């Protein structure tokens, strides 16, 4: 598995290693146009229709309830997360004593969570119905920063819960991948993600993309606020659906 230093486009559920803060960093923004070598053949293998709009969605905290799943797992380990700041390291604490898990212990903890739960997270309410309706007007691809070996489990989990769309296992920022997808369809593109630096990288890689900053957990959304490069910010799929439909209407689709 990658470390967070190697994969600035990942959320804490998607990679091992401590994530002291999930805000944009200078290091994360060094190359917003890059695309991982393993991502390219996955994209090129897709069957996409040129001229048909494309929705590119992240998974964790957009389609899947990462924080709810993490809290459920932590409870089995006699731990809890203190959501006073938008970070994991230092905020995961032992029940009874409130002693934080030390930074050195975070990689093993997140590895264990990923192995036990990251392939079996609950779907965000409204996601299935919204994407089913939108799929009548647009193509849908799920772009998620999971290790390539985890792709089959994630794709199967999503499909079993009513989201049977192709999954791309990415590494790093997502701008390069979205740009490559956009070049394949030559039509309107919508991108949804919970991490601001992924949104920023897409804004720089493919400026016409409609950018939705989506954080399903309202507690996290309140802590972080709206990503500066995004065009819309929401915690709910009905609102995201309306925004996407309005954009498609405006562009004649």
Coordinates of C-alpha atoms in Angstrom, one line a residue:
X1 CA 0.0 0.0 0.0
X2 CA 1.0 3.6 -0.6
X3 CA 1.9 6.0 2.2
X4 CA -0.1 9.3 2.3
X5 CA 3.1 11.2 1.3
X6 CA 3.1 9.3 -2.0
X7 CA -0.6 9.7 -2.6
X8 CA -1.9 13.2 -1.8
X9 CA -5.2 12.5 -3.7
X10 CA -6.3 9.8 -1.2
X11 CA -8.5 9.9 1.8
X12 CA -7.6 8.2 5.0
X13 CA -9.6 5.1 4.2
X14 CA -7.9 4.6 0.9
X15 CA -4.2 4.3 2.0
X16 CA -2.2 3.3 5.0
X17 CA -0.1 5.7 7.0
X18 CA -1.0 8.7 9.2
X19 CA -3.0 11.6 7.8
X20 CA -2.3 14.6 10.1
X21 CA -4.4 17.0 8.1
X22 CA -6.6 16.6 5.0
X23 CA -6.5 20.2 3.8
X24 CA -4.6 21.3 0.7
X25 CA -0.8 21.4 1.0
X26 CA 1.9 22.8 -1.1
X27 CA 3.4 19.3 -1.7
X28 CA 0.0 18.0 -2.8
X29 CA -0.3 20.7 -5.4
X30 CA 3.1 20.3 -7.1
X31 CA 1.9 18.4 -10.1
X32 CA -1.9 18.6 -10.6
X33 CA -1.6 17.3 -14.2
X34 CA 0.2 14.1 -13.3
X35 CA -1.4 10.7 -13.9
X36 CA -0.2 7.4 -12.4
X37 CA 1.1 4.8 -14.9
X38 CA -1.3 2.2 -13.5
X39 CA -4.3 4.4 -14.0
X40 CA -3.8 4.9 -17.8
X41 CA -4.5 1.4 -19.0
X42 CA -7.6 1.2 -16.8
X43 CA -9.0 4.4 -18.4
X44 CA -8.1 3.3 -21.9
X45 CA -9.9 0.0 -21.3
X46 CA -13.2 1.8 -20.7
X47 CA -15.9 1.8 -23.3
X48 CA -17.0 5.5 -23.3
X49 CA -19.3 7.1 -25.8
X50 CA -17.9 10.2 -27.4
X51 CA -20.2 13.2 -27.2
X52 CA -22.1 11.9 -24.1
X53 CA -21.6 13.7 -20.8
X54 CA -19.5 12.1 -18.1
X55 CA -19.8 12.1 -14.3
X56 CA -16.6 11.2 -12.5
X57 CA -17.2 10.4 -8.8
X58 CA -15.0 9.7 -5.9
X59 CA -16.1 6.9 -3.6
X60 CA -15.3 7.6 0.1
X61 CA -17.5 10.4 1.6
X62 CA -19.2 10.8 -1.8
X63 CA -20.7 7.3 -2.5
X64 CA -19.6 5.5 0.6
X65 CA -20.0 6.5 4.3
X66 CA -16.3 6.5 5.3
X67 CA -16.6 8.3 8.6
X68 CA -19.6 6.2 9.8
X69 CA -17.7 3.1 8.8
X70 CA -14.5 4.2 10.6
X71 CA -16.4 5.1 13.8
X72 CA -18.1 1.6 13.7
X73 CA -14.7 0.0 13.4
X74 CA -13.1 2.1 16.1
X75 CA -15.9 1.1 18.5
X76 CA -14.8 -2.5 18.1
X77 CA -11.3 -1.5 19.1
X78 CA -12.4 0.5 22.2
X79 CA -11.6 3.7 20.4
X80 CA -13.4 6.8 19.3
X81 CA -12.7 9.8 17.0
X82 CA -12.9 13.4 18.3
X83 CA -14.2 15.5 15.4
X84 CA -13.0 18.9 16.6
X85 CA -10.7 19.3 13.6
X86 CA -10.5 17.9 10.1
X87 CA -7.7 15.4 10.8
X88 CA -7.3 11.8 12.0
X89 CA -3.9 11.8 13.7
X90 CA -4.3 13.0 17.2
X91 CA -8.1 12.8 17.1
X92 CA -8.5 9.0 17.5
X93 CA -8.6 8.3 21.2
X94 CA -9.0 5.5 23.6
X95 CA -12.3 5.2 25.4
X96 CA -12.2 6.0 29.1
X97 CA -8.8 7.7 29.1
X98 CA -9.1 9.9 25.9
X99 CA -5.5 9.1 25.3
X100 CA -4.8 9.8 21.6
X101 CA -3.4 6.9 19.4
X102 CA 0.2 8.0 18.8
X103 CA 1.2 8.9 15.3
X104 CA 3.4 5.8 15.1
X105 CA 0.4 3.7 15.7
X106 CA -1.8 5.2 13.0
X107 CA -0.5 3.2 10.0
X108 CA -1.3 -0.1 11.6
X109 CA -4.7 1.1 12.7
X110 CA -5.7 2.4 9.3
X111 CA -4.3 -0.8 7.6
X112 CA -6.5 -2.8 9.9
X113 CA -9.6 -0.7 9.2
X114 CA -9.0 -0.9 5.5
X115 CA -8.7 -4.7 5.7
X116 CA -11.7 -5.1 7.8
X117 CA -14.1 -2.5 6.5
X118 CA -13.1 -0.3 3.6
X119 CA -14.6 -2.8 1.1
X120 CA -17.9 -3.0 3.0
X121 CA -18.9 0.6 3.7
X122 CA -22.6 1.7 3.5
X123 CA -23.7 3.7 0.5
X124 CA -24.4 7.4 1.1
X125 CA -28.2 8.0 1.2
X126 CA -29.6 9.1 -2.1
X127 CA -26.6 8.1 -4.2
X128 CA -28.2 5.1 -5.9
X129 CA -31.3 6.9 -7.0
X130 CA -29.5 10.0 -8.1
X131 CA -26.9 8.2 -10.2
X132 CA -29.6 5.8 -11.6
X133 CA -31.5 8.9 -12.9
X134 CA -28.4 10.7 -14.1
X135 CA -27.2 7.6 -15.9
X136 CA -30.0 8.1 -18.4
X137 CA -28.3 11.4 -19.5
X138 CA -24.6 10.7 -18.7
X139 CA -21.9 8.1 -18.4
X140 CA -20.6 7.4 -14.9
X141 CA -17.1 6.4 -13.8
X142 CA -15.9 6.0 -10.1
X143 CA -12.4 7.3 -9.6
X144 CA -11.1 6.2 -6.2
X145 CA -7.6 6.1 -4.7
X146 CA -7.4 2.5 -3.6
X147 CA -4.5 0.1 -4.2
X148 CA -5.0 -1.8 -7.5
X149 CA -5.4 -5.1 -5.7
X150 CA -8.4 -3.6 -3.8
X151 CA -10.2 -2.6 -7.0
X152 CA -12.2 -5.9 -7.4
X153 CA -13.5 -5.8 -3.8
X154 CA -14.5 -2.1 -4.1
X155 CA -16.2 -2.6 -7.4
X156 CA -18.1 -5.6 -6.2
X157 CA -19.2 -3.8 -3.0
X158 CA -20.5 -0.8 -4.9
X159 CA -22.3 -2.9 -7.5
X160 CA -23.9 -5.0 -4.7
X161 CA -25.4 -1.9 -3.2
X162 CA -26.8 -0.5 -6.5
X163 CA -23.8 1.3 -8.0
X164 CA -22.7 -0.9 -10.9
X165 CA -20.4 1.6 -12.5
X166 CA -16.8 1.0 -13.7
X167 CA -14.1 1.7 -11.0
X168 CA -10.7 3.2 -11.7
X169 CA -8.1 2.5 -9.0
X170 CA -6.1 5.7 -9.0
X171 CA -3.0 7.0 -7.1
X172 CA -2.1 10.6 -6.5
X173 CA -4.0 13.7 -7.6
X174 CA -7.0 13.2 -9.9
X175 CA -6.5 16.0 -12.4
X176 CA -4.6 14.0 -14.9
X177 CA -7.0 11.1 -14.9
X178 CA -10.0 13.4 -15.3
X179 CA -8.4 15.2 -18.2
X180 CA -7.7 11.9 -19.9
X181 CA -11.3 10.8 -19.4
X182 CA -12.6 14.2 -20.7
X183 CA -10.5 13.9 -23.8
X184 CA -12.2 10.5 -24.5
X185 CA -15.7 11.9 -24.3
X186 CA -15.4 15.5 -25.6
X187 CA -18.6 16.4 -23.8
X188 CA -19.5 18.0 -20.5
X189 CA -17.7 16.5 -17.4
X190 CA -18.8 16.7 -13.8
X191 CA -16.4 15.7 -11.0
X192 CA -17.3 15.0 -7.3
X193 CA -14.7 14.6 -4.5
X194 CA -14.4 15.3 -0.8
X195 CA -10.7 16.4 -0.9
X196 CA -10.0 20.0 -1.9
X197 CA -6.6 19.3 -3.6
X198 CA -8.2 16.8 -5.9
X199 CA -10.8 19.4 -6.9
X200 CA -8.0 22.0 -7.4
X201 CA -6.0 19.6 -9.6
X202 CA -9.0 18.9 -11.8
X203 CA -9.6 22.7 -12.1
X204 CA -6.1 23.1 -13.4
X205 CA -6.0 20.0 -15.6
X206 CA -9.4 20.5 -17.3
X207 CA -11.0 23.9 -16.6
X208 CA -14.4 23.2 -18.2
X209 CA -15.2 20.4 -15.7
X210 CA -18.0 21.2 -13.3
X211 CA -16.6 20.7 -9.8
X212 CA -18.7 19.5 -6.8
X213 CA -17.2 19.4 -3.4
X214 CA -19.2 16.6 -1.8
X215 CA -18.7 15.5 1.8
X216 CA -21.4 13.2 3.0
X217 CA -20.7 13.5 6.7
X218 CA -22.1 16.9 7.7
X219 CA -19.7 17.1 10.6
X220 CA -16.7 16.9 8.3
X221 CA -18.3 19.3 5.8
X222 CA -18.8 21.9 8.5
X223 CA -15.2 21.6 9.7
X224 CA -13.7 22.0 6.2
X225 CA -16.1 24.3 4.4
X226 CA -16.3 24.7 0.6
X227 CA -13.2 24.0 -1.5
X228 CA -12.1 27.2 -3.2
X229 CA -12.0 25.8 -6.7
X230 CA -15.4 24.0 -6.5
X231 CA -18.6 25.3 -8.2
X232 CA -20.9 23.7 -5.7
X233 CA -20.7 22.3 -2.1
X234 CA -23.1 19.8 -0.6
X235 CA -23.6 16.9 1.8
X236 CA -26.7 15.5 0.0
X237 CA -27.2 13.7 -3.3
X238 CA -30.6 15.2 -4.2
X239 CA -28.8 18.6 -4.2
X240 CA -25.9 17.3 -6.2
X241 CA -28.3 15.7 -8.7
X242 CA -30.2 19.0 -9.2
X243 CA -26.9 20.9 -9.8
X244 CA -25.8 18.3 -12.4
X245 CA -29.1 18.3 -14.1
X246 CA -29.1 22.1 -14.3
X247 CA -25.6 22.0 -15.8
X248 CA -26.6 19.4 -18.4
X249 CA -29.7 21.4 -19.3
X250 CA -27.6 24.6 -19.8
X251 CA -25.2 22.7 -22.1
X252 CA -28.0 21.2 -24.1
X253 CA -27.8 17.6 -22.8

